């Protein structure tokens, strides 16, 4: 095997390795210094877990009717997608859409205007909502990582605050995210033959594809070494991930035929944007130079199969990206002095160790943190059930307001105002949200704004202090926190100052060092790509099919209903 060919297959085999970091910054990127024997061994282990999976035996019959092909573009905001396509008039996406015929309208397509992500605008939570049509307070998947107090379990399918690979492996080999969902998926609701490539959610589909493992472990180790804190990671590293996954997908289409519904997930563009020195400019180049040819290969396969004219093609993203400073001052880490975790410890709470699995002696924790980029969730126990070290808390009981929640809300409010408890947090937060606890058997109440002394309903606060820069904040916060699974977003919720409206020096995020992040309600993080096209239909016709479904306030919650409508599923 030639070295170039071997490298391509090695990178393909490393899909799960890379997906540890999708939209969160992989945990090895959080570690300073060179890779250790342990991290390289883990990288090789991760790389040996790929392969196709037949999810239904037999597959659903291939029924007649229109097809839907969904290109899932991780992290490509609406502006970046539009610019990339318009700047590449000879590209495959431009050729499919055709010339512009008006605002948001193309000869053969329609770009849904103003479509928003959910909150937090992060990968796993957003795709869970895309593939269900439900907000996090109903899906039970509120972020890239979260704590389920009813299970006393920490989930990290895309880890940020912990250094762990197990849940990533379980996501792509055992359907972890799909199992965590509390609502039906698109694939179950549509009930047509469905193939999924690489996506976090595939429960209910017929076939799941990922690149296969490779024996080129030495090349894979070199590949992993390049990810560990390297400032000069090449774009090709991520491009080969997306390229190899498409090659594997096309092989499956050749073997099994074209399904009624196909999802093609591109994670490489998000990974690259996090570490690119000029995030937005380099993301647009990635779309033009890497993703566009891959889209063309898939469209060509549909055309060769004679089904492209019968296929609605969707381009959907989960969030955008906001450039941020890659330094200690702005990266609110989970470890170290003067970080958010320090505030909790100095407030007298025993913090859950920053690991996926906790050894029995350390299971006496009274507080848990989960990071989502621009947001952080803080989960609190009723400390009356575990006042002494060594005593395990009863996490089925909600925390008490006066004794448990209020001290934490006050501590973070003071840290933000004065730096008390954590100097690096001074001026980093836009909001401290909190709420009185309820048992997990009841619907969680909405978050309210904590002003230093009391809780204020968010709608009332926004009436007195309008924030047009934070899009649909009250409605989206309701979708995150208020509902049967809303308790999974914590008891205190922190939102950083961020957004393109602010100078770069005033943008903060919960993670290690990166050049861009997301998760906020700002326009840059929130406005998503949502484009519908069909080669044999006029753009006006596509728009007329789309607008009645998405309505006047379109969001990612409308993707599943629209796909069902386009498929003719009821």
PDB file of C-alpha atoms in Angstrom, residues 80 166 180 185 238 248 262 388 482 499:
ATOM      1  CA  UNK A  80     -20.478  31.599   5.992  1.00  0.00           C
ATOM      2  CA  UNK A 166     -15.804   5.926  26.374  1.00  0.00           C
ATOM      3  CA  UNK A 180     -30.487   8.952  25.771  1.00  0.00           C
ATOM      4  CA  UNK A 185     -36.392  10.278  16.060  1.00  0.00           C
ATOM      5  CA  UNK A 238      -9.807  17.273   8.850  1.00  0.00           C
ATOM      6  CA  UNK A 248     -17.387   4.839   2.497  1.00  0.00           C
ATOM      7  CA  UNK A 262     -29.944   9.752   3.523  1.00  0.00           C
ATOM      8  CA  UNK A 388     -20.116  15.001  55.779  1.00  0.00           C
ATOM      9  CA  UNK A 482     -38.590  24.051  31.116  1.00  0.00           C
ATOM     10  CA  UNK A 499     -20.761  37.581  20.092  1.00  0.00           C
TER      11      UNK A 499
END
